[in-house]
Structure formats: C-alpha cells, structure tokens
Amino acid sequence: MPQFQEYDAIIVGAGATGAVFAHELTKAGMDVLCIEKGQHFTNHKEDFYENELETFRLTWDYSDYEITGDAFDAGPNLGAHVGGGTLAWTATALRMFERDFRFRSTWGQPAGTNTADWPVSKRMLQRYYNKAEAQMGVAGELTSWDEPGTRPPVNPPMPFYPSSKALQRGFDRLGLRSAPGRVATNSRPYDGRSECLNCGFCRAGCRVDAKYQADEVLIKPALETGRLHLETESVVTHVETARWGGWAKGVHYVNLNSGVETYAKGRYVILCNNPFEIPRLLLSSTSRFHPYGIGNYFDQVGRNFYSHATCLGMGVTGETLNSYVGHSMCNIMSLDTSYNRERNDYVGGFSLLSLHGAGAGSLAAFPLKHLNGDDLRQSMARYNNSMVLIAFIEGMPVYSNRITVNRNKTDDLGMPLPHIHYEWHQNDLNAFEHAKEKIRDVMEAGGSEDVFTSGIFESHPMGTMRMGHNPLTSATDRYGRVHGVPNLFVAGGCLFPTGSSVNPTLTMHALALRSAEKIAWQWRFRERFVQ
C-alpha cells in the first residue's frame, strides 16, 4: 500500500517551468510538492565542472525511446535535474514577435501542416515577459526589432567578442541589421549573483551562477519558505482522476533509489516534465473514464510535434578571434531574417545567433561531421580563428508528427515506452537551405576563407500539448489547462501552437508566470469563500 500525502499543488518536474510554479505558488502561501526525476545540485561550485562533456550529464536521456522518421536525432535538448534545461542552456532569452502569435493569420496553412494562431497575444504576455526578464537578469538593449512599449532589459548588454565584431562586419556588408544579443547571463553583478567570467562552459552548468539557473534563482527561495517539499530521483507513473474523470485527484510516484511508491493528493496538478514525458504520462494514465489517456478524448495529446530546424556554420579566418572565450550563444544577433521576404518557397523565417565558448564538440558533430583523422584535427585546430553562427528555423507543426506510447513495451517502472515520430516538412527543408546560404554569405562577407555548414538537425522540441480554444483541435486551453480536467495544468514548450524563430525559454517562463497567477488567484478565492 503506497504512502499518502496531501498538498495544495503538485508539480511534476523541477525544470525551467516547474521552478516558476514552485516559486510563485509558495510565495502565494500554497503548500507545494515538486517531484523531479533527477538530482538536486545544491553546491554549483563543487557540483559542476568546466568540461564540454558535462552537458550530457545534465541533459535528458532518450535511450529507451522508440524513434521513427528522419528528423529527430535525440540530441541533448532537454534538462534532467532540478533546474532542468537552465543548467545546460545557452541562456538566449528573446521575446517572440507579435506576428508569431498569429502565424496562421499571417502566413496561412501550408499544405501538409497544421499551423494555428495562439489563443494568447504578445500584448497579453508583455508584463509576464517583463517579470521573467527581471527574474532571469536578462542582459541586452532595445533593438530595432522591438515593438513599441517594450521595456529595456534589466542589465546592459555583454560586450562584443572579437568573432562577434567579425560577424558584425559581415552583417553590415550584406545590409543586415545586428545588435547585442539578449541573454540571461549577468553582464554585471545582479540579484546577489556574479557577473559572467567568460569561461565559455555555459552548457556544463555555471559554477558562479552568472547564468540564470532556475534551481538557484527560484527553487532555493521557494525551499526557504518551508512550503515547498522537493522529492528528487523520483518518477511520477500515474495521474489519478476523480469525479467521473473530470478532476485530477493526485499522482503516484516511485523513488528510484528505494523503490517506495507514494500517492500524493493535490488540489492542482501541474505537469512540467518536458514535451515528451508530459504526453507519455497522460497517455499512460488510463482509466474507465479515460480509456485512451487523460485529456485524449479527441486524440490531441501528443499531436503536432515540431522543433526548430537548425543549421550550424563555422567560418575560418586569418585572424586570431579567441572563439573559445565567452558566454555560449547570442553575443551578437540578427533577426532581419526571422520574417522571410526573399524567397517564395517557404513561410516563416530564421534567426541568426553567434556561438562562442566551449562549443568545439558541436562543430565536430555538425559542420565538420564529414571530416575524419588529420583533416578533422586540422580544422578543429583553427577553431580560435573562426566565427560560428547558428540559425534557428521556424519548424512546421504537422498533425502526424507526434508522441505516442507503446503499450506492449514497458520500462522498469511499468510505464509504456514513448514513441516519437518526426519527419521534416518541405517548408522546413526549404527554409534550411536559405539559412545555410545566408550563414555562408555572412561569414564570407565577414572575412572567412573557408566556411563549413552542417546538415539539418532539430533543436527545442515543442508542440504535443497545443493550446487552443477548441478541444477538437487542441489539448489545452489558453492557461495550459487540459481540456475537460480544469485543475490539471501543463507547462513548457509543449503548449506552443507554433514556434517562432527565436529560442523558446523566455516565452515558456512568461506563460508559466501567467498560469501560476491564475492558480494562485483561484486558490485564494477558494480559501476565502469556500472553506
């Protein structure tokens, strides 16, 4: 018989969005349980190491996933511990454009895609963007791409590195606007945390917390309230419902070390455990009232999966650029290409962001993938003479790209294995070709003698629990509530109907702040008027 506990809210996953809910709900006075599969690194100076391979220790393991299609390569895209992806992220913190929330109205619905407008607007998210940037300590400045009324970031921009100046030269010669990137990395001491030391190992975990890491900034103060109960190295295996399936009652979870199963009851259940594991958990939580999984009456759970199609380029120069120095991504950026005005064979666009720091392994894995032996060693030896640029391309949601479960195969905890099916859409491929050409053009204009570009690969998994007004075409409402189960919330990139061409984390954070505010308001109303 499992043990029993009761809370105001239960959060599954203590990553980028789970930490937001933990912080905001405990601040509101709620008693919260947060369940995390990974570890809690409480001493970053001792727990993290300046080693590029450390990224893999901090990111999600897909080894038991079944994968079909040509687009998913199971790269280190998602977090795996308390703090989640913010431990290993590159800290790029960009706001989406107003048009990104109205993709279908702007671009239509290309054949074979399932594009949609968001049920929320940029205007509705502005104050949550402001709060998210303040919590993260975003550095940057107002740019020509910002809409009127946008507040400047709370910290000044990071100075340009030598390779960023070379890229700026390339942008200028092509007539592309550029600006310092927006990054959640301290350009000066902020909120009791250090400024960036430019060590270059952002993706191995920041030992001085100059980079925003949710465990330090949000989980730590939530624990200090005494109202957050954090269970680590534990996995939720089932969400239980009541009231004929219309109410989330609680969760069953298992401690991976002891094997002890616990049942926890909560007034609210909030799933923040990544775009693959959320649909997996809901599809696994079958019952008499949910024979196909919770919220899946209209077969929307797990649908419309997509990512940022990605291209990585390396341009070798005759200059010493010390590319190994600095925060990992977005020291300089150009967003002029985020709205396609040049070609008629694709819709959407792509961002162009610089890369620095300890990213040599990524070069060997992507743009230099075709090289071996001495050729690879010689090219890698020129890393510090190189500029590096990455393009994130707005991927297309496709109805048949989805997450399902194999009910005939289970893991050690008895959960069905997840199955990912992901194929590139022609729009993704056409946009990728344009991005690859543009990277080459910028680097050659900036002074590169040799340019190497990668093949297409995926970044930032999104979709699978799409927000929308209609349960026939979406899995959740505009607050991330699962249709038909009003106290069951979902958070993260899985909510995005479309993905923009900018990194998703800041928008995930803003959406989580908005939903947490909704939950706290409902809880206060109940406490005051119901009991």
Short mmCIF file of C-alpha atoms in Angstrom, two decimals:
data_model
loop_
_atom_site.label_atom_id
_atom_site.label_comp_id
_atom_site.label_asym_id
_atom_site.label_seq_id
_atom_site.Cartn_x
_atom_site.Cartn_y
_atom_site.Cartn_z
CA MET A 1 0.00 0.00 0.00
CA PRO A 2 1.58 3.33 -1.03
CA GLN A 3 2.15 6.10 1.46
CA PHE A 4 -0.23 9.09 1.38
CA GLN A 5 0.35 12.85 1.37
CA GLU A 6 -1.82 15.88 0.56
CA TYR A 7 -0.86 19.28 -0.90
CA ASP A 8 -2.37 22.42 -2.38
CA ALA A 9 -0.46 21.79 -5.61
CA ILE A 10 1.69 19.03 -7.07
CA ILE A 11 4.30 19.93 -9.68
CA VAL A 12 5.83 17.21 -11.86
CA GLY A 13 9.28 18.32 -12.95
CA ALA A 14 11.52 20.96 -11.31
CA GLY A 15 12.94 22.40 -14.52
CA ALA A 16 12.59 25.73 -16.31
CA THR A 17 8.82 25.98 -15.82
CA GLY A 18 8.35 23.75 -12.76
CA ALA A 19 10.63 26.10 -10.84
CA VAL A 20 8.44 29.07 -11.83
CA PHE A 21 5.33 27.38 -10.41
CA ALA A 22 7.18 26.32 -7.26
CA HIS A 23 8.40 29.86 -6.66
CA GLU A 24 5.14 31.66 -7.41
CA LEU A 25 2.78 29.26 -5.63
CA THR A 26 4.82 29.03 -2.43
CA LYS A 27 5.08 32.83 -2.44
CA ALA A 28 1.27 32.90 -2.60
CA GLY A 29 1.12 30.72 0.54
CA MET A 30 0.40 27.35 -1.05
CA ASP A 31 1.80 24.07 0.23
CA VAL A 32 3.54 22.54 -2.80
CA LEU A 33 5.07 19.18 -3.66
CA CYS A 34 7.55 19.15 -6.56
CA ILE A 35 8.66 15.76 -7.91
CA GLU A 36 11.83 15.57 -10.00
CA LYS A 37 13.43 12.55 -11.67
CA GLY A 38 16.96 13.94 -11.45
CA GLN A 39 19.31 15.16 -8.75
CA HIS A 40 19.43 18.43 -6.84
CA PHE A 41 22.84 20.08 -7.18
CA THR A 42 22.97 22.31 -4.11
CA ASN A 43 26.59 23.49 -4.46
CA HIS A 44 27.23 24.64 -8.00
CA LYS A 45 30.89 25.48 -7.39
CA GLU A 46 31.57 21.90 -6.37
CA ASP A 47 28.95 20.04 -8.43
CA PHE A 48 29.73 21.49 -11.88
CA TYR A 49 32.90 21.12 -13.95
CA GLU A 50 34.36 23.09 -16.86
CA ASN A 51 34.20 20.20 -19.28
CA GLU A 52 32.26 20.16 -22.52
CA LEU A 53 31.13 16.56 -21.97
CA GLU A 54 29.35 17.62 -18.77
CA THR A 55 26.45 18.76 -20.95
CA PHE A 56 25.41 15.14 -21.34
CA ARG A 57 25.29 14.58 -17.57
CA LEU A 58 22.86 17.49 -17.26
CA THR A 59 20.53 16.62 -20.13
CA TRP A 60 17.76 14.15 -20.86
CA ASP A 61 18.46 10.53 -21.80
CA TYR A 62 16.41 9.23 -24.74
CA SER A 63 17.89 5.72 -24.69
CA ASP A 64 14.57 3.94 -24.07
CA TYR A 65 12.63 5.98 -26.65
CA GLU A 66 11.39 4.45 -29.88
CA ILE A 67 12.06 6.85 -32.76
CA THR A 68 10.79 6.86 -36.35
CA GLY A 69 11.06 9.43 -39.12
CA ASP A 70 14.04 11.37 -40.43
CA ALA A 71 14.04 14.44 -38.18
CA PHE A 72 14.66 13.50 -34.54
CA ASP A 73 18.29 12.83 -33.61
CA ALA A 74 17.91 12.56 -29.80
CA GLY A 75 20.45 15.32 -29.11
CA PRO A 76 20.99 16.93 -25.68
CA ASN A 77 17.99 19.24 -25.93
CA LEU A 78 16.24 18.94 -22.56
CA GLY A 79 17.22 19.16 -18.91
CA ALA A 80 17.32 16.25 -16.50
CA HIS A 81 17.71 17.59 -12.93
CA VAL A 82 16.41 20.27 -10.55
CA GLY A 83 16.76 23.41 -12.64
CA GLY A 84 16.13 21.39 -15.79
CA GLY A 85 17.34 22.81 -19.06
CA THR A 86 18.52 26.04 -17.40
CA LEU A 87 21.55 24.14 -16.09
CA ALA A 88 22.73 23.31 -19.61
CA TRP A 89 21.13 26.02 -21.72
CA THR A 90 22.92 28.75 -23.63
CA ALA A 91 20.80 31.42 -21.85
CA THR A 92 19.45 33.06 -25.01
CA ALA A 93 16.37 34.98 -23.83
CA LEU A 94 14.41 36.51 -26.71
CA ARG A 95 10.80 37.63 -26.85
CA MET A 96 8.67 36.31 -29.66
CA PHE A 97 7.26 38.75 -32.19
CA GLU A 98 3.60 39.77 -32.20
CA ARG A 99 3.19 38.07 -35.57
CA ASP A 100 4.49 34.79 -34.10
CA PHE A 101 1.30 34.52 -32.06
CA ARG A 102 -0.76 34.86 -35.26
CA PHE A 103 1.09 32.52 -37.59
CA ARG A 104 -1.93 31.19 -39.47
CA SER A 105 -3.38 34.68 -39.92
CA THR A 106 0.00 35.90 -41.16
CA TRP A 107 1.17 33.02 -43.34
CA GLY A 108 -1.82 30.73 -43.79
CA GLN A 109 -1.58 26.95 -43.60
CA PRO A 110 0.99 25.45 -45.97
CA ALA A 111 -0.07 22.11 -47.42
CA GLY A 112 0.59 19.25 -45.03
CA THR A 113 0.99 21.48 -41.97
CA ASN A 114 -1.32 22.10 -39.04
CA THR A 115 -0.48 25.72 -38.23
CA ALA A 116 -2.70 27.76 -35.92
CA ASP A 117 -2.94 31.12 -34.19
CA TRP A 118 -2.19 31.18 -30.47
CA PRO A 119 -5.07 31.72 -28.01
CA VAL A 120 -2.95 34.44 -26.34
CA SER A 121 -1.29 37.53 -27.80
CA LYS A 122 2.03 39.28 -27.30
CA ARG A 123 0.15 42.11 -25.59
CA MET A 124 -1.28 39.67 -23.03
CA LEU A 125 2.21 38.39 -22.23
CA GLN A 126 4.11 41.68 -22.04
CA ARG A 127 4.02 42.10 -18.25
CA TYR A 128 4.96 38.45 -17.78
CA TYR A 129 7.87 38.92 -20.17
CA ASN A 130 8.95 41.88 -18.04
CA LYS A 131 8.80 39.82 -14.86
CA ALA A 132 10.57 36.88 -16.46
CA GLU A 133 13.44 39.09 -17.64
CA ALA A 134 13.78 40.57 -14.15
CA GLN A 135 13.86 37.13 -12.52
CA MET A 136 16.41 35.88 -15.03
CA GLY A 137 18.56 39.01 -15.06
CA VAL A 138 18.46 39.39 -18.84
CA ALA A 139 21.24 41.49 -20.38
CA GLY A 140 20.81 43.39 -23.63
CA GLU A 141 19.39 46.57 -25.07
CA LEU A 142 16.38 47.76 -27.03
CA THR A 143 16.74 46.98 -30.72
CA SER A 144 15.07 47.93 -33.97
CA TRP A 145 13.08 44.67 -33.82
CA ASP A 146 11.36 45.51 -30.52
CA GLU A 147 7.72 46.54 -30.67
CA PRO A 148 6.68 49.89 -29.14
CA GLY A 149 6.31 49.74 -25.37
CA THR A 150 8.96 47.06 -24.84
CA ARG A 151 10.98 47.64 -21.69
CA PRO A 152 14.78 47.53 -21.92
CA PRO A 153 16.42 44.50 -20.28
CA VAL A 154 17.41 44.85 -16.63
CA ASN A 155 21.15 44.58 -17.37
CA PRO A 156 23.31 46.24 -20.05
CA PRO A 157 24.48 44.12 -22.99
CA MET A 158 27.55 41.94 -22.89
CA PRO A 159 30.50 43.47 -24.80
CA PHE A 160 31.20 42.10 -28.27
CA TYR A 161 33.88 39.42 -28.57
CA PRO A 162 36.36 39.55 -31.48
CA SER A 163 34.45 36.99 -33.55
CA SER A 164 31.22 38.94 -32.97
CA LYS A 165 32.90 42.01 -34.45
CA ALA A 166 33.84 39.91 -37.48
CA LEU A 167 30.24 38.75 -37.82
CA GLN A 168 29.04 42.33 -37.43
CA ARG A 169 31.26 43.25 -40.37
CA GLY A 170 29.59 40.52 -42.40
CA PHE A 171 26.08 41.59 -41.42
CA ASP A 172 26.87 45.22 -42.29
CA ARG A 173 28.23 44.36 -45.73
CA LEU A 174 25.06 42.39 -46.52
CA GLY A 175 22.78 45.15 -45.29
CA LEU A 176 21.51 43.09 -42.35
CA ARG A 177 20.90 44.83 -39.06
CA SER A 178 22.60 43.37 -35.99
CA ALA A 179 22.58 44.04 -32.26
CA PRO A 180 23.91 42.66 -28.97
CA GLY A 181 22.00 39.53 -28.09
CA ARG A 182 19.53 39.18 -25.24
CA VAL A 183 20.96 36.68 -22.79
CA ALA A 184 20.04 35.59 -19.27
CA THR A 185 23.67 35.96 -18.26
CA ASN A 186 24.77 38.71 -15.90
CA SER A 187 26.83 41.44 -17.53
CA ARG A 188 27.32 42.86 -14.03
CA PRO A 189 26.61 41.56 -10.52
CA TYR A 190 22.84 41.11 -10.24
CA ASP A 191 20.49 39.90 -7.53
CA GLY A 192 23.39 38.60 -5.42
CA ARG A 193 24.89 36.64 -8.32
CA SER A 194 28.23 37.10 -10.07
CA GLU A 195 28.81 38.72 -13.43
CA CYS A 196 29.90 36.46 -16.31
CA LEU A 197 33.53 35.35 -16.12
CA ASN A 198 33.62 34.43 -19.85
CA CYS A 199 34.88 30.92 -19.14
CA GLY A 200 32.92 29.52 -22.07
CA PHE A 201 31.44 26.46 -20.35
CA CYS A 202 27.82 27.63 -20.03
CA ARG A 203 26.41 24.27 -21.12
CA ALA A 204 28.31 22.45 -18.37
CA GLY A 205 26.46 24.37 -15.64
CA CYS A 206 27.55 27.79 -14.40
CA ARG A 207 29.63 27.42 -11.22
CA VAL A 208 29.26 31.10 -10.25
CA ASP A 209 25.56 31.45 -11.19
CA ALA A 210 26.22 34.31 -13.57
CA LYS A 211 23.92 32.45 -15.93
CA TYR A 212 20.28 32.18 -14.87
CA GLN A 213 19.75 28.72 -13.37
CA ALA A 214 16.26 28.08 -12.04
CA ASP A 215 17.34 25.95 -9.10
CA GLU A 216 19.39 28.80 -7.65
CA VAL A 217 17.08 31.71 -8.52
CA LEU A 218 13.64 30.15 -7.93
CA ILE A 219 13.80 26.74 -6.24
CA LYS A 220 16.18 27.88 -3.49
CA PRO A 221 13.95 30.73 -2.18
CA ALA A 222 10.88 28.51 -2.56
CA LEU A 223 12.51 25.93 -0.29
CA GLU A 224 13.36 28.67 2.21
CA THR A 225 9.63 29.41 2.65
CA GLY A 226 9.17 25.95 4.17
CA ARG A 227 6.18 25.43 1.86
CA LEU A 228 8.00 23.58 -0.93
CA HIS A 229 8.53 19.84 -0.50
CA LEU A 230 11.05 18.66 -3.09
CA GLU A 231 11.21 14.95 -3.94
CA THR A 232 14.19 14.14 -6.17
CA GLU A 233 15.21 10.97 -8.00
CA SER A 234 11.54 10.07 -8.20
CA VAL A 235 9.26 9.42 -11.17
CA VAL A 236 5.52 10.02 -11.45
CA THR A 237 3.94 6.96 -13.05
CA HIS A 238 0.23 7.78 -13.00
CA VAL A 239 -2.12 10.74 -12.64
CA GLU A 240 -5.33 9.73 -10.85
CA THR A 241 -8.66 11.39 -11.58
CA ALA A 242 -11.97 11.63 -9.71
CA ARG A 243 -15.49 12.97 -10.38
CA TRP A 244 -16.05 10.74 -13.42
CA GLY A 245 -12.63 11.66 -14.73
CA GLY A 246 -13.22 15.41 -14.68
CA TRP A 247 -10.86 16.25 -11.81
CA ALA A 248 -7.18 15.48 -11.20
CA LYS A 249 -7.04 13.94 -7.74
CA GLY A 250 -3.34 13.21 -7.32
CA VAL A 251 -0.29 11.30 -8.57
CA HIS A 252 1.53 8.06 -7.89
CA TYR A 253 5.32 8.32 -7.86
CA VAL A 254 8.21 5.96 -7.17
CA ASN A 255 11.56 6.74 -5.57
CA LEU A 256 14.23 5.39 -7.92
CA ASN A 257 16.63 4.51 -5.11
CA SER A 258 14.33 2.83 -2.58
CA GLY A 259 11.57 1.65 -4.91
CA VAL A 260 8.98 3.02 -2.48
CA GLU A 261 5.72 4.11 -4.13
CA THR A 262 3.89 7.13 -2.75
CA TYR A 263 0.46 8.52 -3.53
CA ALA A 264 0.13 12.29 -3.20
CA LYS A 265 -3.15 14.16 -3.38
CA GLY A 266 -3.36 17.74 -4.63
CA ARG A 267 -5.93 20.40 -5.41
CA TYR A 268 -3.92 21.23 -8.52
CA VAL A 269 -1.63 19.02 -10.58
CA ILE A 270 0.86 20.79 -12.88
CA LEU A 271 2.89 18.80 -15.41
CA CYS A 272 6.21 20.42 -16.34
CA ASN A 273 8.23 17.35 -17.30
CA ASN A 274 9.10 18.17 -20.97
CA PRO A 275 7.24 17.83 -24.32
CA PHE A 276 7.80 14.07 -24.49
CA GLU A 277 7.18 12.97 -20.93
CA ILE A 278 4.00 15.02 -20.43
CA PRO A 279 2.06 13.26 -23.21
CA ARG A 280 3.64 9.97 -22.19
CA LEU A 281 2.34 10.37 -18.64
CA LEU A 282 -1.14 11.42 -19.76
CA LEU A 283 -1.39 8.61 -22.32
CA SER A 284 -0.19 6.13 -19.68
CA SER A 285 -2.78 7.32 -17.14
CA THR A 286 -5.70 5.32 -18.47
CA SER A 287 -8.86 4.56 -16.52
CA ARG A 288 -12.51 3.74 -17.06
CA PHE A 289 -13.19 7.42 -17.74
CA HIS A 290 -10.02 7.96 -19.79
CA PRO A 291 -9.51 4.75 -21.78
CA TYR A 292 -7.14 6.50 -24.24
CA GLY A 293 -5.34 8.60 -21.65
CA ILE A 294 -6.26 11.75 -19.75
CA GLY A 295 -7.41 14.59 -21.97
CA ASN A 296 -7.16 12.45 -25.10
CA TYR A 297 -10.84 12.01 -25.93
CA PHE A 298 -10.32 13.79 -29.27
CA ASP A 299 -6.86 12.29 -29.92
CA GLN A 300 -4.97 15.58 -29.45
CA VAL A 301 -2.45 14.57 -26.76
CA GLY A 302 1.00 14.23 -28.33
CA ARG A 303 -0.02 15.65 -31.72
CA ASN A 304 1.57 18.47 -33.74
CA PHE A 305 5.15 17.88 -32.62
CA TYR A 306 7.82 20.09 -34.21
CA SER A 307 11.11 21.77 -33.39
CA HIS A 308 13.45 24.44 -34.64
CA ALA A 309 15.17 23.10 -37.72
CA THR A 310 18.78 24.14 -37.18
CA CYS A 311 21.91 24.93 -39.17
CA LEU A 312 25.35 25.49 -37.65
CA GLY A 313 28.16 27.20 -39.55
CA MET A 314 31.87 27.73 -38.96
CA GLY A 315 33.87 30.30 -40.92
CA VAL A 316 37.66 30.15 -40.72
CA THR A 317 39.61 33.43 -40.96
CA GLY A 318 43.24 34.52 -40.85
CA GLU A 319 42.58 36.41 -37.60
CA THR A 320 43.01 35.28 -34.01
CA LEU A 321 39.46 35.57 -32.66
CA ASN A 322 39.73 33.55 -29.43
CA SER A 323 36.36 31.95 -30.10
CA TYR A 324 36.66 29.76 -27.01
CA VAL A 325 36.07 32.80 -24.77
CA GLY A 326 32.67 34.00 -23.67
CA HIS A 327 29.09 33.04 -22.96
CA SER A 328 27.87 30.35 -25.32
CA MET A 329 25.27 31.94 -27.59
CA CYS A 330 23.84 35.19 -28.90
CA ASN A 331 26.62 37.68 -28.16
CA ILE A 332 25.54 39.22 -31.46
CA MET A 333 22.35 38.51 -33.39
CA SER A 334 20.44 39.43 -36.50
CA LEU A 335 16.67 38.93 -36.59
CA ASP A 336 16.14 40.51 -40.02
CA THR A 337 15.73 37.02 -41.49
CA SER A 338 13.08 35.98 -38.96
CA TYR A 339 10.44 37.11 -41.47
CA ASN A 340 11.05 35.68 -44.92
CA ARG A 341 10.92 38.40 -47.56
CA GLU A 342 13.46 36.96 -50.00
CA ARG A 343 12.09 33.64 -51.23
CA ASN A 344 8.68 32.30 -52.16
CA ASP A 345 9.29 28.61 -51.42
CA TYR A 346 8.76 28.76 -47.66
CA VAL A 347 6.96 30.71 -44.94
CA GLY A 348 8.21 31.81 -41.52
CA GLY A 349 11.87 32.65 -41.06
CA PHE A 350 15.03 32.05 -39.06
CA SER A 351 17.22 33.82 -36.52
CA LEU A 352 20.99 34.21 -36.80
CA LEU A 353 22.89 34.00 -33.49
CA SER A 354 26.60 33.84 -32.73
CA LEU A 355 28.24 30.99 -30.84
CA HIS A 356 31.29 31.18 -28.57
CA GLY A 357 32.93 29.34 -25.73
CA ALA A 358 33.45 25.61 -25.32
CA GLY A 359 31.47 24.59 -28.38
CA ALA A 360 34.18 22.83 -30.33
CA GLY A 361 32.48 19.47 -29.89
CA SER A 362 29.37 20.79 -31.60
CA LEU A 363 31.49 21.78 -34.58
CA ALA A 364 32.94 18.28 -34.84
CA ALA A 365 29.44 16.80 -34.56
CA PHE A 366 27.78 19.09 -37.11
CA PRO A 367 29.57 21.31 -39.69
CA LEU A 368 32.77 19.21 -39.57
CA LYS A 369 30.93 15.90 -39.38
CA HIS A 370 32.16 14.83 -42.82
CA LEU A 371 35.83 15.12 -41.77
CA ASN A 372 37.97 12.46 -40.10
CA GLY A 373 41.53 11.97 -38.90
CA ASP A 374 44.07 14.65 -39.81
CA ASP A 375 41.52 16.68 -41.75
CA LEU A 376 39.31 16.95 -38.67
CA ARG A 377 42.23 17.73 -36.36
CA GLN A 378 43.49 20.47 -38.67
CA SER A 379 40.06 22.06 -38.94
CA MET A 380 39.48 21.88 -35.20
CA ALA A 381 42.88 23.46 -34.61
CA ARG A 382 41.56 26.56 -36.41
CA TYR A 383 38.62 26.98 -34.04
CA ASN A 384 40.10 30.11 -32.44
CA ASN A 385 40.47 31.65 -35.90
CA SER A 386 36.81 31.05 -36.61
CA MET A 387 33.45 32.73 -36.32
CA VAL A 388 30.50 30.47 -35.55
CA LEU A 389 26.87 31.18 -36.39
CA ILE A 390 23.69 29.21 -35.74
CA ALA A 391 20.31 29.57 -37.44
CA PHE A 392 17.10 28.52 -35.69
CA ILE A 393 14.42 27.96 -38.33
CA GLU A 394 10.72 28.08 -37.57
CA GLY A 395 9.61 24.45 -37.89
CA MET A 396 6.15 23.46 -39.08
CA PRO A 397 3.71 21.61 -36.81
CA VAL A 398 2.39 18.54 -38.61
CA TYR A 399 -0.56 16.53 -37.30
CA SER A 400 1.10 13.15 -37.89
CA ASN A 401 4.34 14.15 -36.14
CA ARG A 402 3.54 13.04 -32.64
CA ILE A 403 4.36 11.35 -29.35
CA THR A 404 2.59 8.08 -28.59
CA VAL A 405 3.27 5.15 -26.25
CA ASN A 406 3.92 1.51 -26.98
CA ARG A 407 1.59 -0.30 -24.62
CA ASN A 408 3.27 -3.61 -25.45
CA LYS A 409 6.64 -2.50 -24.07
CA THR A 410 7.26 -1.01 -20.63
CA ASP A 411 10.18 0.34 -18.64
CA ASP A 412 11.33 -0.87 -15.22
CA LEU A 413 8.53 1.09 -13.55
CA GLY A 414 5.85 -0.45 -15.73
CA MET A 415 5.26 2.68 -17.85
CA PRO A 416 4.71 2.21 -21.59
CA LEU A 417 7.71 3.27 -23.66
CA PRO A 418 7.37 6.57 -25.55
CA HIS A 419 7.43 6.62 -29.33
CA ILE A 420 8.49 9.73 -31.26
CA HIS A 421 7.55 10.08 -34.92
CA TYR A 422 9.04 13.14 -36.58
CA GLU A 423 9.62 13.90 -40.25
CA TRP A 424 10.79 17.15 -41.79
CA HIS A 425 8.20 19.10 -43.75
CA GLN A 426 9.22 20.54 -47.11
CA ASN A 427 8.88 24.05 -45.67
CA ASP A 428 11.49 23.15 -43.04
CA LEU A 429 13.87 21.89 -45.72
CA ASN A 430 13.44 24.91 -47.99
CA ALA A 431 13.95 27.34 -45.11
CA PHE A 432 17.03 25.38 -44.04
CA GLU A 433 18.60 25.78 -47.48
CA HIS A 434 18.06 29.52 -47.30
CA ALA A 435 19.53 29.70 -43.78
CA LYS A 436 22.59 27.72 -44.88
CA GLU A 437 23.16 30.10 -47.79
CA LYS A 438 22.74 33.13 -45.54
CA ILE A 439 25.24 31.80 -42.98
CA ARG A 440 27.78 31.30 -45.75
CA ASP A 441 27.15 34.79 -47.13
CA VAL A 442 27.59 36.46 -43.72
CA MET A 443 30.79 34.60 -42.96
CA GLU A 444 32.36 35.26 -46.35
CA ALA A 445 31.42 38.93 -46.06
CA GLY A 446 32.96 38.96 -42.59
CA GLY A 447 36.30 37.67 -43.87
CA SER A 448 36.06 33.87 -43.73
CA GLU A 449 38.37 31.98 -46.06
CA ASP A 450 36.69 28.59 -45.59
CA VAL A 451 33.09 28.00 -44.50
CA PHE A 452 31.66 24.73 -43.21
CA THR A 453 27.93 24.27 -42.65
CA SER A 454 26.01 21.45 -41.01
CA GLY A 455 23.17 19.35 -42.25
CA ILE A 456 19.73 19.95 -40.80
CA PHE A 457 19.14 18.94 -37.18
CA GLU A 458 16.47 19.61 -34.56
CA SER A 459 16.59 21.93 -31.55
CA HIS A 460 13.99 22.94 -28.95
CA PRO A 461 11.24 20.27 -29.06
CA MET A 462 7.78 21.88 -29.00
CA GLY A 463 4.12 21.15 -29.59
CA THR A 464 2.45 17.91 -28.31
CA MET A 465 0.03 19.70 -25.88
CA ARG A 466 -1.11 22.58 -28.08
CA MET A 467 -3.01 25.47 -26.53
CA GLY A 468 -6.31 26.45 -28.13
CA HIS A 469 -9.95 27.27 -27.54
CA ASN A 470 -11.36 24.15 -29.22
CA PRO A 471 -10.81 20.69 -27.66
CA LEU A 472 -11.36 19.16 -31.11
CA THR A 473 -8.12 20.77 -32.34
CA SER A 474 -6.04 21.40 -29.19
CA ALA A 475 -5.06 19.61 -25.98
CA THR A 476 -5.14 22.53 -23.52
CA ASP A 477 -6.74 25.93 -23.09
CA ARG A 478 -5.00 29.32 -23.04
CA TYR A 479 -3.76 28.77 -19.46
CA GLY A 480 -2.42 25.31 -20.22
CA ARG A 481 -5.35 23.52 -18.55
CA VAL A 482 -6.04 20.10 -20.05
CA HIS A 483 -9.44 20.23 -21.75
CA GLY A 484 -12.06 18.56 -19.56
CA VAL A 485 -9.87 18.48 -16.42
CA PRO A 486 -9.80 22.08 -15.11
CA ASN A 487 -7.34 21.54 -12.23
CA LEU A 488 -4.77 19.73 -14.40
CA PHE A 489 -2.25 22.16 -15.93
CA VAL A 490 0.58 21.68 -18.40
CA ALA A 491 3.59 23.97 -18.97
CA GLY A 492 6.55 24.38 -21.27
CA GLY A 493 7.21 24.40 -24.99
CA CYS A 494 4.68 21.62 -25.47
CA LEU A 495 1.97 24.32 -25.29
CA PHE A 496 3.21 26.27 -28.32
CA PRO A 497 0.89 26.09 -31.36
CA THR A 498 3.79 27.42 -33.47
CA GLY A 499 7.39 28.04 -32.53
CA SER A 500 8.69 31.35 -33.88
CA SER A 501 12.33 31.53 -34.96
CA VAL A 502 13.67 32.55 -31.55
CA ASN A 503 14.60 30.39 -28.57
CA PRO A 504 11.54 29.35 -26.51
CA THR A 505 12.65 29.53 -22.86
CA LEU A 506 11.70 33.14 -22.09
CA THR A 507 8.21 32.59 -23.52
CA MET A 508 7.86 29.33 -21.56
CA HIS A 509 8.76 31.26 -18.40
CA ALA A 510 6.27 34.04 -19.16
CA LEU A 511 3.45 31.56 -19.82
CA ALA A 512 4.23 29.74 -16.57
CA LEU A 513 4.07 33.03 -14.64
CA ARG A 514 0.65 33.71 -16.16
CA SER A 515 -0.73 30.25 -15.33
CA ALA A 516 0.74 30.34 -11.81
CA GLU A 517 -1.00 33.67 -11.23
CA LYS A 518 -4.29 32.06 -12.33
CA ILE A 519 -3.83 29.10 -9.96
CA ALA A 520 -2.88 31.32 -7.02
CA TRP A 521 -5.93 33.53 -7.60
CA GLN A 522 -8.26 30.51 -7.72
CA TRP A 523 -6.67 29.06 -4.59
CA ARG A 524 -7.04 32.32 -2.64
CA PHE A 525 -10.69 32.59 -3.71
CA ARG A 526 -11.37 29.05 -2.52
CA GLU A 527 -9.59 29.61 0.78
CA ARG A 528 -11.53 32.79 1.45
CA PHE A 529 -15.03 31.95 0.24
CA VAL A 530 -15.36 28.17 0.07
CA GLN A 531 -13.93 26.89 3.31
#
